[in-house]
PDB file of C-alpha atoms and ligand atoms in Angstrom:
ATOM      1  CA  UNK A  51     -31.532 130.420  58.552  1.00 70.00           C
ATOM      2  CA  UNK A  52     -34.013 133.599  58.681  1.00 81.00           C
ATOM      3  CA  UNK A  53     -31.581 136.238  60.203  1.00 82.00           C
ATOM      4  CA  UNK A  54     -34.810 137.974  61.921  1.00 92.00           C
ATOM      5  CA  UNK A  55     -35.449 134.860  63.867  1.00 98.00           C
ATOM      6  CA  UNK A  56     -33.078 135.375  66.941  1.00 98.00           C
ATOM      7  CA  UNK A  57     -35.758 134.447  69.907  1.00 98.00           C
ATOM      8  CA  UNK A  58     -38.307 131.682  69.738  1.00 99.00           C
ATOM      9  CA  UNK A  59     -40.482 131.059  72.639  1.00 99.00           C
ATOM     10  CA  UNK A  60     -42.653 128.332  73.640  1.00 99.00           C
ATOM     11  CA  UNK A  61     -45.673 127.657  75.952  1.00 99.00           C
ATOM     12  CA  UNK A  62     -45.089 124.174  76.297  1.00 99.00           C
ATOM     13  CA  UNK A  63     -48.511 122.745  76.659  1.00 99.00           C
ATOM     14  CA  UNK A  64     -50.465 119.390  76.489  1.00 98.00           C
ATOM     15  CA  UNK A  65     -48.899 116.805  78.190  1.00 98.00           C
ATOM     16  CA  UNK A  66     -51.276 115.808  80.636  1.00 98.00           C
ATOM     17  CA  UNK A  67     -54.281 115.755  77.715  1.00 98.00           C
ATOM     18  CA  UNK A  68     -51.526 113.575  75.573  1.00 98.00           C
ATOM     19  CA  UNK A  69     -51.354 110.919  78.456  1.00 98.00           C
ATOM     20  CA  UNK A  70     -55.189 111.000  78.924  1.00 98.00           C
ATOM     21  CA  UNK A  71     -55.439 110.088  74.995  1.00 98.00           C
ATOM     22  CA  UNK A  72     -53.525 107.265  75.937  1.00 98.00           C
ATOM     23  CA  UNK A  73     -55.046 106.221  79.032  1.00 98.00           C
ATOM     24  CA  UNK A  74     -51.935 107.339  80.753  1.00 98.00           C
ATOM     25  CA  UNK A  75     -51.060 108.973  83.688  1.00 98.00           C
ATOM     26  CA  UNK A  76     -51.047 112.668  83.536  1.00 98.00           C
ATOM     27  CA  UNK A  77     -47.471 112.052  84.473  1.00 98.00           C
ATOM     28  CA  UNK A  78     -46.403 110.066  81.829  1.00 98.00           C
ATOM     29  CA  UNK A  79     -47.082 112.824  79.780  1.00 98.00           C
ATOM     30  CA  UNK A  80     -44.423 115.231  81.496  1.00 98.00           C
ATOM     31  CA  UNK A  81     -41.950 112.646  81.278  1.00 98.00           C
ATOM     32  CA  UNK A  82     -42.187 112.209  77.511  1.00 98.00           C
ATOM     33  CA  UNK A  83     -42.099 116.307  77.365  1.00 98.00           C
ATOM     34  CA  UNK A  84     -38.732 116.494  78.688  1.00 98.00           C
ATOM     35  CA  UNK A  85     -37.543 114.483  76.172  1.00 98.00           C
ATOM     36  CA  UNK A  86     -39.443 116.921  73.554  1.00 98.00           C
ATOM     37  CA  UNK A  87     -37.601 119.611  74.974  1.00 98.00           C
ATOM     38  CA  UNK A  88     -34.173 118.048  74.810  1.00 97.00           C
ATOM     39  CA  UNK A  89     -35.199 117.638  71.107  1.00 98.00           C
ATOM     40  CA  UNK A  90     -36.288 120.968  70.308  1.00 98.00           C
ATOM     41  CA  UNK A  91     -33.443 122.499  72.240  1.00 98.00           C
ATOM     42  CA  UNK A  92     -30.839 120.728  69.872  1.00 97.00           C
ATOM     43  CA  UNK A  93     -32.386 121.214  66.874  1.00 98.00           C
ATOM     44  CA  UNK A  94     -32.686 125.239  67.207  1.00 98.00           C
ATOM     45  CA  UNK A  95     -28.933 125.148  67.919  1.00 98.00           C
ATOM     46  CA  UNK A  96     -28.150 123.355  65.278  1.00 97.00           C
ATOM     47  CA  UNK A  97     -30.423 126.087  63.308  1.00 97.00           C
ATOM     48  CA  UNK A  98     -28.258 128.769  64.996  1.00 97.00           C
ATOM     49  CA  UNK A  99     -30.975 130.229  66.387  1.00 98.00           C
ATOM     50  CA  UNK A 100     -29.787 132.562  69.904  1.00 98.00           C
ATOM     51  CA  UNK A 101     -32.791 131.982  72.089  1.00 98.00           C
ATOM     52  CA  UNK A 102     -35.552 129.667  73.035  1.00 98.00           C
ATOM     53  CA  UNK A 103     -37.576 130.203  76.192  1.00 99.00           C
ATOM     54  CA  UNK A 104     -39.341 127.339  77.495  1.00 99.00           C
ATOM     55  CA  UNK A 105     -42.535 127.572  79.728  1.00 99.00           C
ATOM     56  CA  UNK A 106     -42.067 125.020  82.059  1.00 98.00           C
ATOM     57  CA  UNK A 107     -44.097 125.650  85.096  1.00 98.00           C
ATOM     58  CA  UNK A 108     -45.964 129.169  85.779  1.00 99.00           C
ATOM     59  CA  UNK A 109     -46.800 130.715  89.041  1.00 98.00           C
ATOM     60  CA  UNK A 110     -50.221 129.326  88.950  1.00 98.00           C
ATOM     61  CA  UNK A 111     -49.085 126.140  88.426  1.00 98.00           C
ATOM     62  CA  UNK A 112     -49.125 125.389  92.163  1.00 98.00           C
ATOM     63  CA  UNK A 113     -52.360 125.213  92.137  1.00 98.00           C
ATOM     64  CA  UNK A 114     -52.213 121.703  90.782  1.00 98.00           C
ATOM     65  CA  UNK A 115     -52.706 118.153  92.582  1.00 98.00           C
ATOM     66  CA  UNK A 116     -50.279 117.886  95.412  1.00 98.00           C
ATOM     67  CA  UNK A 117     -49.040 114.959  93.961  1.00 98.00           C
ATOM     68  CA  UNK A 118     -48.689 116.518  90.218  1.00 98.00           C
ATOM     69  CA  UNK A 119     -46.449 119.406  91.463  1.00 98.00           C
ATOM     70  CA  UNK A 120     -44.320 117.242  93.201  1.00 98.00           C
ATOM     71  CA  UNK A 121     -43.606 114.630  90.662  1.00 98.00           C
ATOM     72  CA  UNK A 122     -42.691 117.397  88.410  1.00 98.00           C
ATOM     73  CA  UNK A 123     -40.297 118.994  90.856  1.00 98.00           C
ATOM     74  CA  UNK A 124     -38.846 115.641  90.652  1.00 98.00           C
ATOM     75  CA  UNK A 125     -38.686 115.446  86.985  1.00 98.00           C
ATOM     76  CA  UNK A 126     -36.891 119.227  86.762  1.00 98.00           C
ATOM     77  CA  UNK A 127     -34.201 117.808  89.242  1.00 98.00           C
ATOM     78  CA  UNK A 128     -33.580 114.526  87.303  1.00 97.00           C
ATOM     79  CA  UNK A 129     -33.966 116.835  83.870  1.00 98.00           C
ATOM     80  CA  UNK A 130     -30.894 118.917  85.071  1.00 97.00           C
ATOM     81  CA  UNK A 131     -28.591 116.124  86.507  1.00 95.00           C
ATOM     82  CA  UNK A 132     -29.196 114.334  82.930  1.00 96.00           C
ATOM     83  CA  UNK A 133     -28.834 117.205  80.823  1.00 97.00           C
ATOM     84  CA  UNK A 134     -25.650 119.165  81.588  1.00 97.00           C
ATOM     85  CA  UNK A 135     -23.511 116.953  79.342  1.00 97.00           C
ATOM     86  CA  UNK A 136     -25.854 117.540  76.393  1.00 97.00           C
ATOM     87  CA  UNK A 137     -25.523 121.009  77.168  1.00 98.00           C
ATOM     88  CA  UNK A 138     -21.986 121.162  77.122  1.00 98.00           C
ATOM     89  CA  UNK A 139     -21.526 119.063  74.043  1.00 97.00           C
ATOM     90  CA  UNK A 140     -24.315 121.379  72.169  1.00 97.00           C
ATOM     91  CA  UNK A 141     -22.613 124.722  73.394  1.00 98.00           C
ATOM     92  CA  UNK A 142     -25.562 125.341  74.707  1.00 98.00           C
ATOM     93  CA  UNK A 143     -25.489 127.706  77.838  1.00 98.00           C
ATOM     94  CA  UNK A 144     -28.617 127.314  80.158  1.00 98.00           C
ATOM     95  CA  UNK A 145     -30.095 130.227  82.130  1.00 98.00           C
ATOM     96  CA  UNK A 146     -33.634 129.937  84.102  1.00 98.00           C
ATOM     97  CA  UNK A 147     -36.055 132.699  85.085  1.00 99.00           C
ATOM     98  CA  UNK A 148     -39.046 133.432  87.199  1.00 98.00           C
ATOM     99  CA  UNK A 149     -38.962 133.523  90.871  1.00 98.00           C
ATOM    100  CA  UNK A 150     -36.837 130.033  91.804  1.00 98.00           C
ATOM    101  CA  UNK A 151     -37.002 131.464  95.746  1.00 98.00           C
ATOM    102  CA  UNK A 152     -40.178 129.221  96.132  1.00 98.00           C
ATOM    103  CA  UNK A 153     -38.291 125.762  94.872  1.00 98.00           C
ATOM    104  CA  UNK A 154     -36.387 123.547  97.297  1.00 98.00           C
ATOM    105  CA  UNK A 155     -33.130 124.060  97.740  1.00 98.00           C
ATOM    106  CA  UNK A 156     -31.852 121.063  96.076  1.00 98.00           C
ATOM    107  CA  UNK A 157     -33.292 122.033  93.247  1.00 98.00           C
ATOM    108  CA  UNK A 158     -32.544 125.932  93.465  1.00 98.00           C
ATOM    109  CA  UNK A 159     -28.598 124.580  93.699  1.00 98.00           C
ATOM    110  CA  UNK A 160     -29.129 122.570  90.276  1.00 98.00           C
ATOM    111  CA  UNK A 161     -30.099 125.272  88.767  1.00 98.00           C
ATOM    112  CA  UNK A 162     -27.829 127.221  89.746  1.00 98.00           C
ATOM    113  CA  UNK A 163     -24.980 124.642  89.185  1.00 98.00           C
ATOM    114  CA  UNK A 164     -26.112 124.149  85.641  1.00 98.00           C
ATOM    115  CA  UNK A 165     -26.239 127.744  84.924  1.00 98.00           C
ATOM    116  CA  UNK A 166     -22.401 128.034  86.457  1.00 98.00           C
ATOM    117  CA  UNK A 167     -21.318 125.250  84.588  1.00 98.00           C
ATOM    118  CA  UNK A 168     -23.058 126.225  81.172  1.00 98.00           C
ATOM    119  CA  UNK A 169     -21.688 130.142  81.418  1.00 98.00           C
ATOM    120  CA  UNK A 170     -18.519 129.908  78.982  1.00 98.00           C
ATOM    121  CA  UNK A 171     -21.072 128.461  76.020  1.00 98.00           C
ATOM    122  CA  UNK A 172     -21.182 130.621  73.452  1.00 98.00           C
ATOM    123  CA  UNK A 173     -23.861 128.887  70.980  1.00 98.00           C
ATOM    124  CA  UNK A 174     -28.152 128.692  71.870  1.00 98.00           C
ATOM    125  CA  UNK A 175     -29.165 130.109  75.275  1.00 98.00           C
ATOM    126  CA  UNK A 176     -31.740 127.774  76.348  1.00 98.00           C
ATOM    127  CA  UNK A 177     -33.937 129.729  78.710  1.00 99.00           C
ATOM    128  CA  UNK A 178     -36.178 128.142  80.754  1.00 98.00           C
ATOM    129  CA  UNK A 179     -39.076 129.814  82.172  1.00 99.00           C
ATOM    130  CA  UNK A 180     -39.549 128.302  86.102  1.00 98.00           C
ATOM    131  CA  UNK A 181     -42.183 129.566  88.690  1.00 98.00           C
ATOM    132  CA  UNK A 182     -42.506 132.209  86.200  1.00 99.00           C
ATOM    133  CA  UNK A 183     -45.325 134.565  85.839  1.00 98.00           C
ATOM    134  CA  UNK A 184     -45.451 137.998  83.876  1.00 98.00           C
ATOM    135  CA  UNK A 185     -46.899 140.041  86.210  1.00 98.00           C
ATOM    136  CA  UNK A 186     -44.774 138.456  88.975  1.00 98.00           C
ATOM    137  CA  UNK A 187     -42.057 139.230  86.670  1.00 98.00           C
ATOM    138  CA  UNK A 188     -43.036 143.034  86.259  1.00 98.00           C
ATOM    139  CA  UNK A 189     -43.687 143.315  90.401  1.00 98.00           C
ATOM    140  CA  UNK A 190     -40.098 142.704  90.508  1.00 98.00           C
ATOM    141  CA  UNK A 191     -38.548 144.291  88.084  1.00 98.00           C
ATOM    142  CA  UNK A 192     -40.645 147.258  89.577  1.00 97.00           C
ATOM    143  CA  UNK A 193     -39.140 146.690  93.295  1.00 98.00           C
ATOM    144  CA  UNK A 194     -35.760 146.187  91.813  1.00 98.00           C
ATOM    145  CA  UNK A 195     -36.399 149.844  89.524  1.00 97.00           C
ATOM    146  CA  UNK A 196     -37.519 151.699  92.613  1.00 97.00           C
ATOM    147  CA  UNK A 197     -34.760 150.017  94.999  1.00 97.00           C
ATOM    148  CA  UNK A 198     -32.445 151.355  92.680  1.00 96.00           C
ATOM    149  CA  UNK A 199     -34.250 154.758  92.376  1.00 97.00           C
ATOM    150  CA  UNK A 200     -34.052 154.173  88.299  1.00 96.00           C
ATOM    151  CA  UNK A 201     -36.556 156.447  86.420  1.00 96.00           C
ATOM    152  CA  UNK A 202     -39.370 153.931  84.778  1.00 95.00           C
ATOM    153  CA  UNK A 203     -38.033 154.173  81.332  1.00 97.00           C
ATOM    154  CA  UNK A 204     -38.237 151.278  78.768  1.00 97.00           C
ATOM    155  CA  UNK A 205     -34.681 150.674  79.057  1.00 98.00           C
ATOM    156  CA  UNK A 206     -34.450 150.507  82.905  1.00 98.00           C
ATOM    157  CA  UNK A 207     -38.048 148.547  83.056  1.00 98.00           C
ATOM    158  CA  UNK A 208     -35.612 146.248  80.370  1.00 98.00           C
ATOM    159  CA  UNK A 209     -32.633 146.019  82.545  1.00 98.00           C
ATOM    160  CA  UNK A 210     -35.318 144.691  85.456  1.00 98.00           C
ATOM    161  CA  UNK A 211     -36.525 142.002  84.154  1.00 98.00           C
ATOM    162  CA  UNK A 212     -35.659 138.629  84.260  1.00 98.00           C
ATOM    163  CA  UNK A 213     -34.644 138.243  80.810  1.00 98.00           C
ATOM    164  CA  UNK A 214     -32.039 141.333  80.944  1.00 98.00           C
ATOM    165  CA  UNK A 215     -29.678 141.400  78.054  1.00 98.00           C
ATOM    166  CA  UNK A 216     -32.000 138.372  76.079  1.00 98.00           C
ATOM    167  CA  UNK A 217     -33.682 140.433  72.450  1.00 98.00           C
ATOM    168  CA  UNK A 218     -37.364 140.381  72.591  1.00 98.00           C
ATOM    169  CA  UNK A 219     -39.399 137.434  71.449  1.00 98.00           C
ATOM    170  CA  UNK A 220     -39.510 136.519  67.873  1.00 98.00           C
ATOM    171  CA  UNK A 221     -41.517 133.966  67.575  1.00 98.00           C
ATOM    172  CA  UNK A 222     -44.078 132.639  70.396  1.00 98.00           C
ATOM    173  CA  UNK A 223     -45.415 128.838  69.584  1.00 99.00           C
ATOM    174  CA  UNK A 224     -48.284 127.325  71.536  1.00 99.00           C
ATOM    175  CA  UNK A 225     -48.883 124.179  71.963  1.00 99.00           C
ATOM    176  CA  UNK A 226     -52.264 121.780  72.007  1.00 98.00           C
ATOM    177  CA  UNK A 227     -54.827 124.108  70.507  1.00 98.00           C
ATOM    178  CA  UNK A 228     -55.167 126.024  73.161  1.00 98.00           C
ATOM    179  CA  UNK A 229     -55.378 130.367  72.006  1.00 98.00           C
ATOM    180  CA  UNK A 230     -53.825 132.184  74.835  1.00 98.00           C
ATOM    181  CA  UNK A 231     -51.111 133.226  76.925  1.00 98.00           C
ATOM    182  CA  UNK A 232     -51.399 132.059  79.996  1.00 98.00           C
ATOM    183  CA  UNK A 233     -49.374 135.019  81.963  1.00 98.00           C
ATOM    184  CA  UNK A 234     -45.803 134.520  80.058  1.00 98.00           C
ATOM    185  CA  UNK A 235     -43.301 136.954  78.298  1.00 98.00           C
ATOM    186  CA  UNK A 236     -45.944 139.774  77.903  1.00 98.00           C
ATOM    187  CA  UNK A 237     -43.892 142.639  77.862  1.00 98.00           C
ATOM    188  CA  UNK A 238     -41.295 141.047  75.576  1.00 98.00           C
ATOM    189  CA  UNK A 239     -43.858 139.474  73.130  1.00 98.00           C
ATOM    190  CA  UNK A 240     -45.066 142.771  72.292  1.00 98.00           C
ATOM    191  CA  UNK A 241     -44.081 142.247  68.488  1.00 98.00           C
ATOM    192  CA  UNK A 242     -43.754 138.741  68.494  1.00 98.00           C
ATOM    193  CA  UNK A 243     -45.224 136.865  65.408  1.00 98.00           C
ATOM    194  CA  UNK A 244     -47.424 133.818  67.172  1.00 98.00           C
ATOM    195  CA  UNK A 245     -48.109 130.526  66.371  1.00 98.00           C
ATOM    196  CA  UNK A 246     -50.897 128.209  67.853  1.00 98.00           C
ATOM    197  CA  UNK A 247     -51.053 124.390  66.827  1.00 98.00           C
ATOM    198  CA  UNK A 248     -52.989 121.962  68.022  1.00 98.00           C
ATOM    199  CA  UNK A 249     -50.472 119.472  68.566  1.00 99.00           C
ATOM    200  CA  UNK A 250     -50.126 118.330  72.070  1.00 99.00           C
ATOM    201  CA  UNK A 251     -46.164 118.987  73.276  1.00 99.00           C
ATOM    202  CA  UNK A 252     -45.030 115.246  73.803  1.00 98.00           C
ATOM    203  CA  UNK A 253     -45.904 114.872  69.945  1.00 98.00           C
ATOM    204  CA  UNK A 254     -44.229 118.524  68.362  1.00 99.00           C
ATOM    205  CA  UNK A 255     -41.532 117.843  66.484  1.00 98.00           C
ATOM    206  CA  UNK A 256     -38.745 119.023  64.858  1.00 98.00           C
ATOM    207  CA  UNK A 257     -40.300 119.104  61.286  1.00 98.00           C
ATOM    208  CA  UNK A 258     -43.407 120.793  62.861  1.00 98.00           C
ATOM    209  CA  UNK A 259     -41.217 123.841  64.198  1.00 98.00           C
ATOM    210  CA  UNK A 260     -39.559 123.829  60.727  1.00 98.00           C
ATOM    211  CA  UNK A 261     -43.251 124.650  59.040  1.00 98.00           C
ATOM    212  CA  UNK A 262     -43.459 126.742  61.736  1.00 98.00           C
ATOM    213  CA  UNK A 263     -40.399 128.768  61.013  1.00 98.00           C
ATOM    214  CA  UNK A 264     -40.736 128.734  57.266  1.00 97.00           C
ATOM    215  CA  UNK A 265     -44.511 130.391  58.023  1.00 98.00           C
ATOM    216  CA  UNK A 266     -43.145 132.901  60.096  1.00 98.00           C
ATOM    217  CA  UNK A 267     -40.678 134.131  56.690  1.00 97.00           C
ATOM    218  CA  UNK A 268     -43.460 134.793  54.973  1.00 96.00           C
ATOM    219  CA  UNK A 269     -44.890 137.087  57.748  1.00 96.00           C
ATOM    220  CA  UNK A 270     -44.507 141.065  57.380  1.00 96.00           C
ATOM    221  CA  UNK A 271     -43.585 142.489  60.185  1.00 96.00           C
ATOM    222  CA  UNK A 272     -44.196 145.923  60.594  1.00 96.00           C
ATOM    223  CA  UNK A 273     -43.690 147.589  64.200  1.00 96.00           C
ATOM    224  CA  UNK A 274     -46.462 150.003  63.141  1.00 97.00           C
ATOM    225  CA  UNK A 275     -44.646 151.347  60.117  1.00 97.00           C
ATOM    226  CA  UNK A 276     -46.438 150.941  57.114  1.00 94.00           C
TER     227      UNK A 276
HETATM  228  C1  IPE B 456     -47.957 121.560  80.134  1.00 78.52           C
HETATM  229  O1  IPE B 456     -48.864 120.529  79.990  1.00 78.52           O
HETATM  230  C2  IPE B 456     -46.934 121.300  81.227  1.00 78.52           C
HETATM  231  C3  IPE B 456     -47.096 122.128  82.428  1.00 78.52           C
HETATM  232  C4  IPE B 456     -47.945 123.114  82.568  1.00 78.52           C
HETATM  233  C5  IPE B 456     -46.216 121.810  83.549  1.00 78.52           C
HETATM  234  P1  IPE B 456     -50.165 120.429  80.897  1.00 78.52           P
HETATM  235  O2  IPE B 456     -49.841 119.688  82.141  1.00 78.52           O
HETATM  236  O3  IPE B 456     -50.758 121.789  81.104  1.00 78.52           O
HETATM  237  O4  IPE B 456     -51.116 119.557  79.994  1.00 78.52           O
HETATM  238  P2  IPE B 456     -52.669 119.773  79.754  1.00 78.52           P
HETATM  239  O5  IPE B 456     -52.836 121.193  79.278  1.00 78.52           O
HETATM  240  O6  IPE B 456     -53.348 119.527  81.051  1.00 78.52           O
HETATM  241  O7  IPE B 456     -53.024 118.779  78.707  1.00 78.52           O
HETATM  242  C1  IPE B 457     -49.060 127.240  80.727  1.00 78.52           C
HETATM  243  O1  IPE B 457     -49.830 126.091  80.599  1.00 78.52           O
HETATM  244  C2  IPE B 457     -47.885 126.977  81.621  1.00 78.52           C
HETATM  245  C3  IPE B 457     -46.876 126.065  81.082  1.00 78.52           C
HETATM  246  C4  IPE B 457     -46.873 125.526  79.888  1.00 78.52           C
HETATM  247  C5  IPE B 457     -45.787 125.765  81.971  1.00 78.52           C
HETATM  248  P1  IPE B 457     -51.102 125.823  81.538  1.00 78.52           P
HETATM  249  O2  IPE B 457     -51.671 124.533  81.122  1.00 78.52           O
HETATM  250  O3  IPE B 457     -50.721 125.973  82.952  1.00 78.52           O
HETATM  251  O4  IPE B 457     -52.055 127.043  81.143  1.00 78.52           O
HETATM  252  P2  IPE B 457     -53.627 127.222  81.236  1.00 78.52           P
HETATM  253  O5  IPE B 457     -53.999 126.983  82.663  1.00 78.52           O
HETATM  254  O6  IPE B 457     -54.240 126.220  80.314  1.00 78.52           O
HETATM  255  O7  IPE B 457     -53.867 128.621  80.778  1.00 78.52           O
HETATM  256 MG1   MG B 458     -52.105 122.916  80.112  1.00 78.52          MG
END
């Protein structure tokens, strides 16, 4: 495994166009998305990657169908109850961000739980990226800077955020064709090599985020040295 490639990060995208192609429900195609991302999660800890960060539902998303947003509340709740075990049998330790104030309270204590009870894991963090927004992120991290009367340096702005202690991103994969970012990781992509396929999420596979990786070997990196 490429020992540059500690972070990957995803903007998982495409499900409700996947059920459409099918004559599906838009829902149908979240469902079959959380079992992508039980996939993907197990594979890159079996590659010994350290990170992935999964966009699961941004701050705009709320601006969806009534019905939409709840049903995938729903599905995040029955995604954690399920998924613990496979956590814990992976190693894998599970930590969310964004703002989770706005969720229920069922579901904030799930999250919470399932952060708890994944803490001692010592293999992939899964991240997951949950009413998360950049520049909510940044508005934040600012608050918390200035509450703290920290100077705005790099490393404080750093120590803000929500993804304190986690390396910058890598490697940031989009899904389903489409070519942008949609208001996620922007401070910590700032060197990260980027992917875009056209492949909706409830089809991306593990041999597809092989390709990926062995592309993003043959990348130069440079950080603006020559
Ligand atoms: C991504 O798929 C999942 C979420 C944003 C929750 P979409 O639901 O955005 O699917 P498309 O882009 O409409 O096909
Ligand atoms: C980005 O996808 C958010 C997630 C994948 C959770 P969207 O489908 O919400 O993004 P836009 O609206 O196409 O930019
Ligand atoms: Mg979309």
């Amino acid at each position: 495994m490429n020992k540059n490639l500690k972070h990957i990060a995803i903007i998982m995208d495409g499900n409700g166009r996947w059920a459409k192609e099918r004559n599906l429900n838009r829902t149908a195609g979240h469902e079959e998305g959380a079992k992508v991302v039980r996939n993907i999660t197990t594979h890159c800890s079996d590659l010994g990657i350290k990170y992935l960060t999964l966009y699961a539902f941004s701050t705009e998303n709320w601006s969806r169908p009534k019905l939409e947003v709840e049903f995938l509340m729903k599905l995040l709740e029955r995604y954690f109850r399920s998924e613990l075990l496979i956590y814990l049998k992976n190693n894998v330790k599970f930590k969310a961000i964004g703002d989770l104030s706005k969720f229920s309270k069922k579901l904030q204590s799930v999250i919470k739980d399932t952060e708890e009870k994944t803490s001692s894991c010592t293999g992939l963090t899964q991240i997951l990226a949950l009413n998360y927004g950049s520049r909510d992120e940044i508005c934040r991290a600012v608050k918390k800077l200035n509450k703290q009367n920290l100077e705005p340096s790099e490393e404080n702005i750093n120590s803000c955020l929500d993804t304190a202690g986690i390396c910058d991103v890598d490697l940031l994969i989009r899904t389903s064709g489409e070519i942008r970012i949609s208001n996620y990781l922007l401070w910590q992509s700032a060197y990260a090599e980027m992917f875009f396929t056209q492949t909706f999420w409830p089809e991306f596979s593990t041999q597809e985020l092989d390709d990926i990786i062995s592309d993003f070997g043959k990348r130069e990196r440079r950080f603006g040295g020559i």
